[in-house]
Amino acid sequence: MGRISKLNHFIAVSPIGRYFKLDGSPSSSSREGTKFTTEVRAGIATFITMAYIISVNATIIADSGGPCKCTSEINKFCIGDENYEKCLETIKHDLITATALISCIGTAIMGIFTNLPIALGPGMGLNAYFTYTVVGYHGSGKISYQVALAAVFLEGLLYIVLSIFGIRQYLARIIPMSIKLAAGTGIGLFLAFIGLQKSTGIGLITYEPSTLVTLGGCPQQEFDSITGKCLGHKMESATTWLGILGFIIMSLLMLYKVRGSVLIGIILVSIISWFRNTAFTYFPNTPQGNDRYEFFKKVVNFYPIQNTLVAMKFDFSDSEIWFALMTFLYVDILDTTGTLYSIAKFGGFIDDETGDFEGSTAAFICDAISISIGAVFGTSSVTAFVESSSGISEGGRTGVTALVTSICFGISIFFIPIFASIPPWATGPALVIIGSMMLRTVKYINWEYIGDSVPAFLTIILIPLTYNVAYGLIAGIGSYLIINITIYIIKILSRGKIEPSKKSFRDNWGGDGLSESDVQRLSNSANPVSPWLIQLHNRFFNRKNDDDKNQFRHIIHISPPEVKKDVINDENVERVVNDYSDDLTYITNETTGHLNNV
């Protein structure tokens, strides 16, 4: 037995191995093939693929201005204002620490309490909605940064309640499938749009009064910071071309399936930008550039959260905050539900009969708790990251993977000067890449039926063009209701004689776009009530008094098909009862008669 095998065996038989159900552990439900060293490798892989959020999220949230105040009457966004820019740099440092810290804590909570290899962090798209829609660029919106954080905090608490009582899945089903898919696509375009702009990306597009946007890419000295226009010399900016190079590098690395493609691209562009006295330096010979360089030279330094910690302000006098709160909640429900189930399906954790995965309720509660903790630190909603699938593909199957990822995020907290020195033209390409990945869902939208396709298109196009996720959802849901209610009224008035074309292609509302057989299967097997409530009810209110049946009181539902088949065969009833008596399941009607005869 080699050293690695000995280490795997030692950990497996330890209390750690038993708790996380590693292969070879004393646990009766150990997960086959899970090894400690494999879980460690998987956790590192997950961190590498999602480490980019530390700088990207901080850059986006800092665009809200945080608690910094812009007092200029002429320069609305205080662009170029030395004092305001200095305040923003401080806020960005706070947010880098906050992002790494909440990713560390949230991922650890997820790993410990769900035993799933899923990592958490501030959600891309949700942070853009928080910054550019709710608070506004440099605080130009109707709601302050502090009040918006309070809304996120309350959203987390509401999410906990909804998850505990099993209401979350109902809310997720209310939205038509076409709108759900379109929302992800629209947010992808939104992120790409942000990554192409001057202040938050590579500067490829800038403002133009007649057309709203136009081709940019001008050097800093040719950029009017007040109007946001390029005065000339378009596509001559060294930083724009460096950002384009970064985009090409990321794309090629992803094409060849290199782990951490986005992170590698960000690092390469950043390293090039750290050389001083160049046209693409992030440390120009200006007071602000010199301050950045002095902070960068510290390399290893713990930077405590100073200005964004517990910055919440519970002032809900403005009706806009309630609208923002509900949008936060709904977008997060859709995002987290979709991401968690996608990851669970990729990892093979989904039960084909119930359509659910082990520890789903705990996973949603962990996510909700992390949302509220993140708001305390000063960042937007936290969610499960689809990049967790990279760790799963490396063999991660337990919470050990998540704990390793958490430790990596914890270590990154001590390298804040490095993450604070990543320029926007390094993170901008990452936003465009992420946006392109989110557009994959557009192919699943039902384009054959106008009642589904038109609302989906309105959602997609209005999210980036209005710079508002909520407006896109309102347009999509509103048009869906108007179109389909009108169709229903016409059907009633015509007594079913007038039907829309291609009616058979329409999605089932509430069925998540599944076939009728799938919907029927799920409705028969998946109980909408939270599993822990079912167990609690059966524990205290569904006891059997007959001593001959007492051994079945913990059986709630025998779901595996092979079990049902065995139970129906009288010869195997006793063996099945012995094998499955510990399952917390409900005895189905088709097996009750056989069990009563034992």
PDB file of C-alpha atoms in Angstrom, residues 64-70 91 145-146 307-308:
ATOM      1  CA  SER A  64     -21.985  51.347  -6.969  1.00  0.00           C
ATOM      2  CA  GLY A  65     -19.807  53.795  -5.067  1.00  0.00           C
ATOM      3  CA  GLY A  66     -20.422  51.968  -1.815  1.00  0.00           C
ATOM      4  CA  PRO A  67     -20.698  54.430   1.070  1.00  0.00           C
ATOM      5  CA  CYS A  68     -18.620  57.012  -0.864  1.00  0.00           C
ATOM      6  CA  LYS A  69     -20.443  60.279  -1.564  1.00  0.00           C
ATOM      7  CA  CYS A  70     -20.307  62.128  -4.887  1.00  0.00           C
ATOM      8  CA  ILE A  91     -13.998  50.377  -0.922  1.00  0.00           C
ATOM      9  CA  TYR A 145     -25.825  51.292  -1.090  1.00  0.00           C
ATOM     10  CA  GLN A 146     -26.599  50.872   2.617  1.00  0.00           C
ATOM     11  CA  ASN A 307     -16.170  50.703   5.428  1.00  0.00           C
ATOM     12  CA  THR A 308     -18.588  48.046   4.160  1.00  0.00           C
TER      13      THR A 308
END
